[in-house]
């Protein structure tokens, strides 16, 4: 790579090739990515970020495509990060979200990047966060992150956004159950997509009921909106609600406190990540193996061993 | 730590509406541990090149059954060159007469895989270029 100064200059100019290369460095956990983020950091913080999550097939990508078209009609620019699961067995992935938004590829005011979850060391949230920073520094007005809402890793990702939209569809009883189990709390707005299908109003009613029974304060209850992403019905209304949510938070100070909470999470997360990486370099697999033998034979205990390992990490003891 | 994962755009330029072959290749590449960005049917060369740049892929695999490959494939390589992205390696497949292969190679298409090519051949091709 060229030098960092040159690189960050091109990114600030919005040079897509450099933006793309930067995201690759981030994804590959290259050291230069960190330098790049550091040099761009003072130029970040202006983009509004929107997280979109929900079960596979709910129509998230279609909806994102329509949302971006709407945002573009208001003369604002958009950076997109579309996350899809990698195969846990091979690490490979087919990333097909672009299929749902083919027109956007030719739009100079849009940048789209597909990402596999890869899943090493839980670095995904970090990679998304940092990619958002690149798009932010490049001057995009909005950055939208799409993830499949299943696991903790995915919810961690969307929680880095200023506004989180959870997408449901009619006739997914199970999905409503998973909402109860935790995804519920991360939503700032709910969307029932595929409103053209039977059962959409019923799903919306069920959602509203659940919201009423959950821990949201009355004035903070997320709205439930109906969309038909195929025709674009309900998309302008969705965007208006997202904007209103962010606007209100800006006025009330919640926007700032939320970002500060996210920063706290971020530094803890990076620290966590670095510690894990450090442990990997300090203690090799064979050492673990021999310790497992000793513990198995009751010569020592898991606690004694971890204490010992901890001392090695702190460079005390032998 | 910083290991570069192979990213590859599989694209279908032209107007034919069959992507079974392209999907078979996409799945095989995924199973070989690669990240395949699949952009769907009827992509223009401009769309393909722009997507390839944003996705920062090392390879573009083009599949064309419509017979327009002599027009579409070279258009992709020339647009890549214009964008300063001609380090991206382009290969093709589909229904391509062997008589056309020399012309396409001259236009910067690295390899052409005829119908019925085993996917392992394509994977080997990619891996051997990655090792270089
Ligand atoms: N009937 C109907 N189908 C939709 C709607 N939105 C998306 N779809 C279809 O649902 C399928 C999955 O869409 P996609 O956007 O890929 O979903 P994702 O997996 O959540 O990103 C596609 O076949 C879409 O055409 C909608 O509002 N109504
Ligand atoms: Mg999707």
Short mmCIF file of C-alpha atoms and ligand atoms in Angstrom, two decimals:
data_model
loop_
_atom_site.label_atom_id
_atom_site.label_comp_id
_atom_site.label_asym_id
_atom_site.label_seq_id
_atom_site.Cartn_x
_atom_site.Cartn_y
_atom_site.Cartn_z
CA UNK A 1 0.00 0.00 0.00
CA UNK A 2 1.04 3.62 -0.56
CA UNK A 3 1.68 5.69 2.50
CA UNK A 4 -1.07 6.32 4.99
CA UNK A 5 -1.28 10.06 4.34
CA UNK A 6 -1.88 9.54 0.63
CA UNK A 7 -4.40 6.85 1.40
CA UNK A 8 -6.41 8.90 3.84
CA UNK A 9 -6.34 11.88 1.48
CA UNK A 10 -7.94 9.77 -1.26
CA UNK A 11 -10.51 8.43 1.17
CA UNK A 12 -11.47 11.93 2.27
CA UNK A 13 -11.93 12.79 -1.39
CA UNK A 14 -14.33 9.87 -1.68
CA UNK A 15 -12.15 7.80 -4.03
CA UNK A 16 -14.05 4.52 -4.15
CA UNK A 17 -11.10 2.36 -5.04
CA UNK A 18 -9.25 3.55 -1.95
CA UNK A 19 -12.33 3.22 0.23
CA UNK A 20 -12.64 -0.36 -0.98
CA UNK A 21 -8.97 -1.10 -0.36
CA UNK A 22 -9.24 0.34 3.12
CA UNK A 23 -12.15 -1.92 3.96
CA UNK A 24 -10.15 -4.90 2.73
CA UNK A 25 -7.29 -3.97 5.06
CA UNK A 26 -9.80 -3.80 7.90
CA UNK A 27 -11.34 -7.14 7.01
CA UNK A 28 -7.95 -8.78 6.78
CA UNK A 29 -6.97 -7.35 10.16
CA UNK A 30 -3.98 -5.66 8.61
CA UNK A 31 -1.94 -3.44 10.92
CA UNK A 32 -2.15 -0.58 8.45
CA UNK A 33 -5.90 -0.49 8.93
CA UNK A 34 -5.41 0.77 12.47
CA UNK A 35 -3.01 3.47 11.33
CA UNK A 36 -5.49 4.50 8.70
CA UNK A 37 -8.36 4.73 11.19
CA UNK A 38 -6.18 6.79 13.50
CA UNK A 39 -5.34 9.23 10.75
CA UNK A 40 -8.96 9.55 9.65
CA UNK A 41 -10.59 9.58 13.02
CA UNK A 42 -10.89 13.35 13.39
CA UNK A 43 -12.89 13.42 10.16
CA UNK A 44 -15.43 10.87 11.38
CA UNK A 45 -18.64 11.37 13.27
CA UNK A 46 -20.72 13.25 10.73
CA UNK A 47 -22.53 10.39 9.05
CA UNK A 48 -25.80 9.19 10.51
CA UNK A 49 -25.78 5.43 10.82
CA UNK A 50 -28.76 3.15 10.44
CA UNK A 51 -28.72 -0.56 11.31
CA UNK A 52 -31.18 -2.90 9.63
CA UNK A 53 -31.63 -6.40 10.96
CA UNK A 54 -34.10 -9.25 10.84
CA UNK A 55 -34.43 -12.88 9.79
CA UNK A 56 -33.12 -14.16 6.44
CA UNK A 57 -35.56 -13.57 3.62
CA UNK A 58 -37.48 -10.82 5.41
CA UNK A 59 -36.69 -8.47 2.56
CA UNK A 60 -33.98 -6.44 4.29
CA UNK A 61 -31.83 -5.96 1.20
CA UNK A 62 -34.82 -5.07 -0.95
CA UNK A 63 -35.89 -2.59 1.70
CA UNK A 64 -32.38 -1.15 2.01
CA UNK A 65 -32.32 -0.66 -1.76
CA UNK A 66 -35.59 1.26 -1.67
CA UNK A 67 -34.55 3.26 1.36
CA UNK A 68 -31.34 4.31 -0.34
CA UNK A 69 -33.21 5.30 -3.50
CA UNK A 70 -35.43 7.48 -1.34
CA UNK A 71 -32.47 9.03 0.47
CA UNK A 72 -30.83 9.72 -2.90
CA UNK A 73 -33.99 11.47 -4.10
CA UNK A 74 -33.42 13.87 -1.20
CA UNK A 75 -29.93 14.50 -2.57
CA UNK A 76 -28.10 12.78 0.26
CA UNK A 77 -25.38 10.18 -0.22
CA UNK A 78 -25.22 6.68 1.22
CA UNK A 79 -22.59 4.11 2.13
CA UNK A 80 -23.80 0.55 2.62
CA UNK A 81 -22.32 -2.40 4.45
CA UNK A 82 -24.17 -5.62 3.78
CA UNK A 83 -23.22 -8.48 6.05
CA UNK A 84 -24.07 -12.08 5.21
CA UNK A 85 -23.05 -15.24 7.02
CA UNK A 86 -19.89 -17.11 6.01
CA UNK A 87 -19.88 -20.87 6.06
CA UNK A 88 -18.57 -22.00 9.45
CA UNK A 89 -16.99 -25.01 7.76
CA UNK A 90 -15.07 -23.48 4.87
CA UNK A 91 -15.03 -19.79 5.73
CA UNK A 92 -16.36 -19.13 2.25
CA UNK A 93 -19.52 -17.20 1.48
CA UNK A 94 -21.89 -16.24 -1.26
CA UNK A 95 -22.70 -12.59 -0.77
CA UNK A 96 -25.81 -11.87 -2.79
CA UNK A 97 -27.38 -8.77 -1.30
CA UNK A 98 -26.42 -6.65 -4.30
CA UNK A 99 -28.88 -8.59 -6.44
CA UNK A 100 -31.67 -6.69 -4.71
CA UNK A 101 -30.32 -3.25 -5.58
CA UNK A 102 -28.73 -3.44 -9.02
CA UNK A 103 -29.45 0.20 -9.99
CA UNK A 104 -27.48 1.53 -7.05
CA UNK A 105 -24.18 0.25 -8.42
CA UNK A 106 -24.24 2.95 -11.11
CA UNK A 107 -25.05 5.72 -8.65
CA UNK A 108 -22.00 7.85 -7.88
CA UNK A 109 -23.51 8.87 -4.54
CA UNK A 110 -23.67 5.30 -3.27
CA UNK A 111 -20.98 2.90 -2.13
CA UNK A 112 -21.87 -0.72 -1.46
CA UNK A 113 -19.71 -3.28 0.24
CA UNK A 114 -20.67 -6.90 0.94
CA UNK A 115 -19.07 -8.59 3.92
CA UNK A 116 -18.91 -12.17 5.12
CA UNK A 117 -19.08 -12.80 8.84
CA UNK A 118 -15.82 -14.83 8.67
CA UNK A 119 -16.11 -15.15 12.41
CA UNK A 120 -12.56 -15.25 13.69
CA UNK A 121 -12.01 -13.87 17.20
CA UNK A 122 -15.35 -12.10 17.11
CA UNK A 123 -13.73 -9.41 15.01
CA UNK A 124 -16.83 -8.83 12.96
CA UNK A 125 -18.29 -6.00 15.02
CA UNK A 126 -14.89 -4.36 14.95
CA UNK A 127 -14.58 -4.73 11.19
CA UNK A 128 -18.02 -3.25 10.59
CA UNK A 129 -17.43 -0.39 12.98
CA UNK A 130 -14.16 0.48 11.31
CA UNK A 131 -15.63 0.21 7.82
CA UNK A 132 -18.34 2.62 8.91
CA UNK A 133 -15.57 5.04 9.92
CA UNK A 134 -14.03 4.85 6.45
CA UNK A 135 -17.39 5.61 4.81
CA UNK A 136 -18.03 8.33 7.36
CA UNK A 137 -14.68 10.00 6.68
CA UNK A 138 -15.40 9.75 2.94
CA UNK A 139 -18.31 12.09 3.47
CA UNK A 140 -21.34 9.84 3.04
CA UNK A 141 -24.35 11.44 4.72
CA UNK A 142 -25.79 8.10 5.79
CA UNK A 143 -24.20 4.75 6.45
CA UNK A 144 -26.52 1.77 6.45
CA UNK A 145 -25.56 -1.60 7.87
CA UNK A 146 -27.58 -4.71 7.03
CA UNK A 147 -27.12 -7.87 9.08
CA UNK A 148 -29.04 -11.06 9.63
CA UNK A 149 -30.51 -10.82 13.08
CA UNK A 150 -29.73 -14.12 14.69
CA UNK A 151 -26.83 -14.16 17.06
CA UNK A 152 -25.10 -11.89 19.51
CA UNK A 153 -22.40 -10.97 17.01
CA UNK A 154 -25.00 -9.61 14.64
CA UNK A 155 -26.85 -7.66 17.29
CA UNK A 156 -23.51 -6.21 18.43
CA UNK A 157 -23.11 -4.85 14.94
CA UNK A 158 -26.36 -3.06 14.52
CA UNK A 159 -26.02 -1.66 18.00
CA UNK A 160 -23.23 0.51 16.68
CA UNK A 161 -25.85 2.49 14.75
CA UNK A 162 -27.66 5.71 15.63
CA UNK A 163 -30.97 4.04 14.79
CA UNK A 164 -31.81 0.36 14.60
CA UNK A 165 -34.63 -1.00 12.46
CA UNK A 166 -35.80 -4.56 13.09
CA UNK A 167 -37.58 -6.07 10.10
CA UNK A 168 -40.26 -8.73 10.55
CA UNK A 169 -42.56 -10.38 8.08
CA UNK A 170 -46.02 -11.88 8.38
CA UNK A 171 -46.27 -15.52 9.25
CA UNK A 172 -42.97 -15.97 11.03
CA UNK A 173 -44.20 -17.07 14.41
CA UNK A 174 -40.74 -18.22 15.40
CA UNK A 175 -39.24 -14.89 14.64
CA UNK A 176 -41.56 -13.17 17.09
CA UNK A 177 -40.32 -15.64 19.67
CA UNK A 178 -36.68 -14.75 19.02
CA UNK A 179 -37.62 -11.12 19.34
CA UNK A 180 -38.84 -11.82 22.82
CA UNK A 181 -35.54 -13.45 23.61
CA UNK A 182 -33.51 -10.32 23.16
CA UNK A 183 -33.53 -8.72 19.75
CA UNK A 184 -36.62 -6.86 20.88
CA UNK A 185 -34.66 -4.49 23.06
CA UNK A 186 -32.32 -3.30 20.33
CA UNK A 187 -35.07 -1.97 18.07
CA UNK A 188 -35.71 1.72 17.73
CA UNK A 189 -38.21 1.06 14.98
CA UNK A 190 -40.06 -2.03 13.85
CA UNK A 191 -40.99 -2.75 10.30
CA UNK A 192 -43.39 -5.40 9.13
CA UNK A 193 -42.27 -5.90 5.54
CA UNK A 194 -44.20 -7.75 2.84
CA UNK A 195 -47.26 -5.76 3.79
CA UNK A 196 -48.73 -6.94 0.50
CA UNK A 197 -49.13 -10.36 2.09
CA UNK A 198 -51.98 -11.60 4.22
CA UNK A 199 -51.37 -11.39 7.91
CA UNK A 200 -49.22 -8.26 7.91
CA UNK A 201 -51.66 -6.20 10.01
CA UNK A 202 -51.93 -9.10 12.43
CA UNK A 203 -48.14 -9.31 12.78
CA UNK A 204 -48.04 -5.57 13.38
CA UNK A 205 -50.70 -5.91 16.10
CA UNK A 206 -48.75 -8.71 17.77
CA UNK A 207 -45.61 -6.63 17.71
CA UNK A 208 -47.36 -3.64 19.24
CA UNK A 209 -48.72 -5.83 21.98
CA UNK A 210 -45.27 -7.18 22.73
CA UNK A 211 -43.83 -3.70 22.81
CA UNK A 212 -46.48 -2.64 25.28
CA UNK A 213 -45.59 -5.52 27.54
CA UNK A 214 -41.83 -5.02 27.32
CA UNK A 215 -39.52 -2.70 29.17
CA UNK A 216 -39.76 0.31 26.88
CA UNK A 217 -40.81 3.53 28.58
CA UNK A 218 -44.13 4.68 27.14
CA UNK A 219 -42.65 7.64 25.32
CA UNK A 220 -39.84 5.48 23.93
CA UNK A 221 -41.96 2.71 22.49
CA UNK A 222 -40.70 2.02 18.99
CA UNK A 223 -43.17 2.65 16.18
CA UNK A 224 -44.32 -0.29 14.08
CA UNK A 225 -44.50 0.45 10.35
CA UNK A 226 -45.75 -1.53 7.41
CA UNK A 227 -43.73 -1.62 4.19
CA UNK A 228 -43.88 -3.35 0.87
CA UNK A 229 -40.29 -3.19 -0.23
CA UNK A 230 -41.05 -4.60 -3.67
CA UNK A 231 -43.25 -1.64 -4.60
CA UNK A 232 -41.60 0.85 -2.23
CA UNK A 233 -44.82 1.48 -0.32
CA UNK A 234 -44.14 2.79 3.15
CA UNK A 235 -40.46 3.54 2.55
CA UNK A 236 -40.68 7.37 2.65
CA UNK A 237 -42.69 7.05 5.88
CA UNK A 238 -40.01 4.76 7.31
CA UNK A 239 -37.30 7.25 6.49
CA UNK A 240 -39.31 10.08 8.04
CA UNK A 241 -39.62 8.06 11.24
CA UNK A 242 -35.92 7.24 11.29
CA UNK A 243 -35.08 10.89 10.84
CA UNK A 244 -37.55 11.91 13.53
CA UNK A 245 -36.02 9.38 15.91
CA UNK A 246 -32.52 10.71 15.33
CA UNK A 247 -33.71 14.33 15.46
CA UNK A 248 -35.45 13.78 18.79
CA UNK A 249 -32.40 12.11 20.20
CA UNK A 250 -30.24 15.00 19.06
CA UNK A 251 -32.52 17.42 20.86
CA UNK A 252 -32.86 15.40 24.03
CA UNK A 253 -29.15 14.60 24.32
CA UNK A 254 -29.79 10.89 23.83
CA UNK A 255 -27.92 10.88 20.56
CA UNK A 256 -24.77 11.96 22.33
CA UNK A 257 -25.19 9.69 25.33
CA UNK A 258 -25.86 6.75 23.02
CA UNK A 259 -22.72 7.42 21.03
CA UNK A 260 -20.74 7.66 24.24
CA UNK A 261 -22.12 4.34 25.39
CA UNK A 262 -21.08 2.88 22.06
CA UNK A 263 -17.59 4.30 22.47
CA UNK A 264 -17.32 2.72 25.89
CA UNK A 265 -18.39 -0.58 24.39
CA UNK A 266 -15.94 -0.10 21.55
CA UNK A 267 -12.86 0.48 23.65
CA UNK A 268 -13.74 -2.47 25.87
CA UNK A 269 -14.31 -4.56 22.79
CA UNK A 270 -10.98 -3.60 21.22
CA UNK A 271 -9.21 -4.25 24.49
CA UNK A 272 -10.91 -7.62 24.73
CA UNK A 273 -9.91 -8.41 21.20
CA UNK A 274 -6.30 -7.39 21.76
CA UNK A 275 -6.08 -9.40 24.93
CA UNK A 276 -7.39 -12.49 23.17
CA UNK A 277 -4.88 -12.00 20.39
CA UNK A 278 -2.11 -11.51 22.92
CA UNK A 279 -3.07 -14.69 24.75
CA UNK A 280 -2.88 -16.58 21.47
CA UNK A 281 0.66 -15.40 20.86
CA UNK A 282 1.80 -16.11 24.42
CA UNK A 283 0.39 -19.55 25.05
CA UNK A 284 0.55 -22.26 22.46
CA UNK A 285 -1.78 -25.18 21.92
CA UNK A 286 0.68 -27.81 23.17
CA UNK A 287 0.89 -26.09 26.49
CA UNK A 288 -2.86 -26.27 26.87
CA UNK A 289 -2.76 -29.92 25.87
CA UNK A 290 -0.26 -30.87 28.55
CA UNK A 291 -2.25 -28.97 31.14
CA UNK A 292 -5.43 -30.74 30.12
CA UNK A 293 -3.65 -34.05 30.73
CA UNK A 294 -2.59 -32.96 34.21
CA UNK A 295 -6.06 -31.75 35.09
CA UNK A 296 -7.61 -34.92 33.72
CA UNK A 297 -5.34 -36.98 35.97
CA UNK A 298 -6.36 -34.83 38.94
CA UNK A 299 -2.80 -33.70 39.42
CA UNK A 300 -4.00 -30.13 39.36
CA UNK A 301 -7.21 -28.15 38.91
CA UNK A 302 -8.57 -25.77 36.23
CA UNK A 303 -8.25 -22.90 38.68
CA UNK A 304 -4.64 -23.58 39.54
CA UNK A 305 -3.82 -23.86 35.86
CA UNK A 306 -5.54 -20.63 34.85
CA UNK A 307 -3.82 -18.83 37.70
CA UNK A 308 -0.54 -20.17 36.37
CA UNK A 309 -1.41 -19.09 32.82
CA UNK A 310 -2.40 -15.69 34.02
CA UNK A 311 0.99 -15.26 35.64
CA UNK A 312 2.67 -16.23 32.41
CA UNK A 313 0.63 -13.59 30.60
CA UNK A 314 1.67 -10.98 33.09
CA UNK A 315 5.24 -12.16 32.69
CA UNK A 316 5.44 -13.10 36.33
CA UNK A 317 6.57 -16.57 37.33
CA UNK A 318 8.14 -18.77 34.69
CA UNK B 1 -2.65 -12.39 11.12
CA UNK B 2 -3.40 -10.37 8.02
CA UNK B 3 -4.26 -13.11 5.62
CA UNK B 4 -5.89 -12.03 2.41
CA UNK B 5 -9.10 -13.86 1.69
CA UNK B 6 -9.92 -14.49 -1.95
CA UNK B 7 -12.81 -12.32 -3.06
CA UNK B 8 -14.34 -12.86 -6.42
CA UNK B 9 -17.18 -11.28 -8.33
CA UNK B 10 -19.30 -13.69 -10.33
CA UNK B 11 -21.29 -11.74 -12.86
CA UNK B 12 -23.65 -12.36 -15.71
CA UNK B 13 -23.37 -9.73 -18.38
CA UNK B 14 -25.76 -9.67 -21.30
CA UNK B 15 -29.38 -10.41 -21.73
CA UNK B 16 -29.69 -14.16 -21.34
CA UNK B 17 -31.67 -15.21 -18.32
CA UNK B 18 -29.89 -18.38 -17.26
CA UNK B 19 -27.64 -18.33 -14.27
CA UNK B 20 -27.58 -21.98 -13.28
CA UNK B 21 -23.98 -22.38 -14.41
CA UNK B 22 -22.88 -19.21 -12.69
CA UNK B 23 -24.53 -20.37 -9.48
CA UNK B 24 -22.84 -23.76 -9.62
CA UNK B 25 -19.48 -22.03 -9.93
CA UNK B 26 -20.36 -19.58 -7.14
CA UNK B 27 -21.22 -22.42 -4.78
CA UNK B 28 -18.06 -24.34 -5.62
CA UNK B 29 -15.91 -21.30 -4.96
CA UNK B 30 -17.66 -20.71 -1.66
CA UNK B 31 -17.06 -24.32 -0.70
CA UNK B 32 -13.40 -23.77 -1.53
CA UNK B 33 -13.37 -21.05 1.14
CA UNK B 34 -13.68 -18.01 -1.09
CA UNK B 35 -15.97 -15.03 -0.77
CA UNK B 36 -18.15 -14.82 -3.82
CA UNK B 37 -20.04 -11.63 -4.56
CA UNK B 38 -22.92 -12.55 -6.77
CA UNK B 39 -24.64 -9.68 -8.55
CA UNK B 40 -27.40 -11.39 -10.46
CA UNK B 41 -28.58 -11.38 -14.04
CA UNK B 42 -28.27 -8.86 -16.84
CA UNK B 43 -25.41 -6.78 -15.57
CA UNK B 44 -23.86 -4.15 -17.80
CA UNK B 45 -20.06 -4.06 -18.04
CA UNK B 46 -20.19 -0.71 -16.21
CA UNK B 47 -22.10 -2.26 -13.31
CA UNK B 48 -19.73 -5.18 -13.18
CA UNK B 49 -16.62 -3.03 -13.05
CA UNK B 50 -18.06 -0.62 -10.48
CA UNK B 51 -19.19 -3.46 -8.25
CA UNK B 52 -15.79 -5.15 -8.59
CA UNK B 53 -14.03 -1.96 -7.49
CA UNK B 54 -16.29 -1.36 -4.50
CA UNK B 55 -16.04 -4.97 -3.44
CA UNK B 56 -12.26 -4.92 -3.98
CA UNK B 57 -12.22 -8.36 -5.58
CA UNK B 58 -9.09 -9.95 -7.02
CA UNK B 59 -11.08 -11.79 -9.69
CA UNK B 60 -14.08 -11.33 -11.91
CA UNK B 61 -15.72 -14.44 -13.34
CA UNK B 62 -17.99 -13.67 -16.29
CA UNK B 63 -20.59 -16.05 -17.55
CA UNK B 64 -22.26 -15.42 -20.86
CA UNK B 65 -24.62 -17.62 -22.81
CA UNK B 66 -26.10 -15.05 -25.14
CA UNK B 67 -23.28 -15.06 -27.67
CA UNK B 68 -22.35 -11.46 -26.99
CA UNK B 69 -19.11 -12.36 -25.21
CA UNK B 70 -16.87 -10.88 -27.92
CA UNK B 71 -18.44 -7.54 -27.19
CA UNK B 72 -19.10 -7.77 -23.44
CA UNK B 73 -15.93 -9.39 -22.08
CA UNK B 74 -13.48 -6.94 -23.72
CA UNK B 75 -15.70 -4.08 -22.57
CA UNK B 76 -15.17 -5.23 -18.98
CA UNK B 77 -11.39 -5.38 -19.33
CA UNK B 78 -11.19 -2.01 -21.04
CA UNK B 79 -13.35 -0.37 -18.38
CA UNK B 80 -11.13 -1.90 -15.71
CA UNK B 81 -8.13 -0.40 -17.41
CA UNK B 82 -9.79 3.01 -17.61
CA UNK B 83 -10.51 2.82 -13.89
CA UNK B 84 -6.94 1.90 -13.06
CA UNK B 85 -8.16 -1.46 -11.82
CA UNK B 86 -6.63 -3.76 -14.40
CA UNK B 87 -4.89 -5.71 -11.65
CA UNK B 88 -8.24 -7.49 -11.28
CA UNK B 89 -8.04 -10.78 -13.15
CA UNK B 90 -10.93 -11.56 -15.48
CA UNK B 91 -11.92 -15.02 -16.63
CA UNK B 92 -14.94 -16.21 -18.52
CA UNK B 93 -17.21 -19.12 -19.12
CA UNK B 94 -20.45 -20.06 -20.77
CA UNK B 95 -21.05 -20.94 -24.37
CA UNK B 96 -17.94 -19.67 -26.08
CA UNK B 97 -16.67 -21.13 -29.39
CA UNK B 98 -13.01 -22.08 -29.20
CA UNK B 99 -12.35 -19.88 -32.24
CA UNK B 100 -13.14 -16.83 -30.11
CA UNK B 101 -10.73 -17.71 -27.33
CA UNK B 102 -7.55 -16.20 -28.84
CA UNK B 103 -9.33 -12.91 -29.46
CA UNK B 104 -10.68 -12.80 -25.91
CA UNK B 105 -7.27 -13.59 -24.42
CA UNK B 106 -5.75 -10.85 -26.49
CA UNK B 107 -8.31 -8.51 -24.95
CA UNK B 108 -7.09 -9.34 -21.48
CA UNK B 109 -9.34 -12.22 -20.48
CA UNK B 110 -6.99 -14.47 -18.60
CA UNK B 111 -8.77 -17.75 -19.17
CA UNK B 112 -11.90 -19.14 -20.78
CA UNK B 113 -13.62 -22.19 -19.36
CA UNK B 114 -15.85 -24.01 -21.78
CA UNK B 115 -19.13 -25.71 -20.94
CA UNK B 116 -18.70 -28.72 -18.72
CA UNK B 117 -15.43 -27.53 -17.19
CA UNK B 118 -15.07 -29.06 -13.74
CA UNK B 119 -15.25 -26.49 -11.00
CA UNK B 120 -12.01 -27.83 -9.52
CA UNK B 121 -10.25 -26.61 -12.63
CA UNK B 122 -11.51 -23.09 -11.98
CA UNK B 123 -10.52 -23.31 -8.32
CA UNK B 124 -7.02 -24.46 -9.27
CA UNK B 125 -6.74 -21.62 -11.73
CA UNK B 126 -7.62 -19.08 -9.04
CA UNK B 127 -5.41 -20.62 -6.39
CA UNK B 128 -2.40 -20.81 -8.69
CA UNK B 129 -2.72 -17.09 -9.48
CA UNK B 130 -3.11 -16.24 -5.80
CA UNK B 131 0.11 -18.04 -4.97
CA UNK B 132 2.07 -15.96 -7.45
N1 LIG C 1 -44.11 -10.03 -1.51
C1 LIG C 1 -43.03 -9.37 -1.11
N2 LIG C 1 -41.82 -9.89 -1.31
C2 LIG C 1 -40.74 -9.20 -0.88
C3 LIG C 1 -40.85 -7.94 -0.26
N3 LIG C 1 -39.61 -7.51 0.05
C4 LIG C 1 -38.75 -8.45 -0.39
N4 LIG C 1 -39.42 -9.47 -0.96
C5 LIG C 1 -38.84 -10.70 -1.55
O1 LIG C 1 -38.31 -11.49 -0.50
C6 LIG C 1 -37.17 -12.21 -0.94
C7 LIG C 1 -35.99 -11.95 -0.01
O2 LIG C 1 -35.63 -10.60 -0.11
P1 LIG C 1 -34.23 -10.04 0.40
O3 LIG C 1 -34.30 -8.56 0.26
O4 LIG C 1 -33.11 -10.74 -0.24
O5 LIG C 1 -34.30 -10.45 1.94
P2 LIG C 1 -33.15 -10.46 3.08
O6 LIG C 1 -32.60 -11.83 3.15
O7 LIG C 1 -33.88 -10.08 4.33
O8 LIG C 1 -32.13 -9.42 2.69
C8 LIG C 1 -36.91 -11.75 -2.35
O9 LIG C 1 -37.46 -12.69 -3.23
C9 LIG C 1 -37.66 -10.43 -2.45
O10 LIG C 1 -38.08 -10.15 -3.76
C10 LIG C 1 -42.17 -7.41 -0.06
O11 LIG C 1 -42.37 -6.33 0.51
N5 LIG C 1 -43.22 -8.16 -0.50
MG1 LIG C 2 -30.01 -9.52 2.52
#
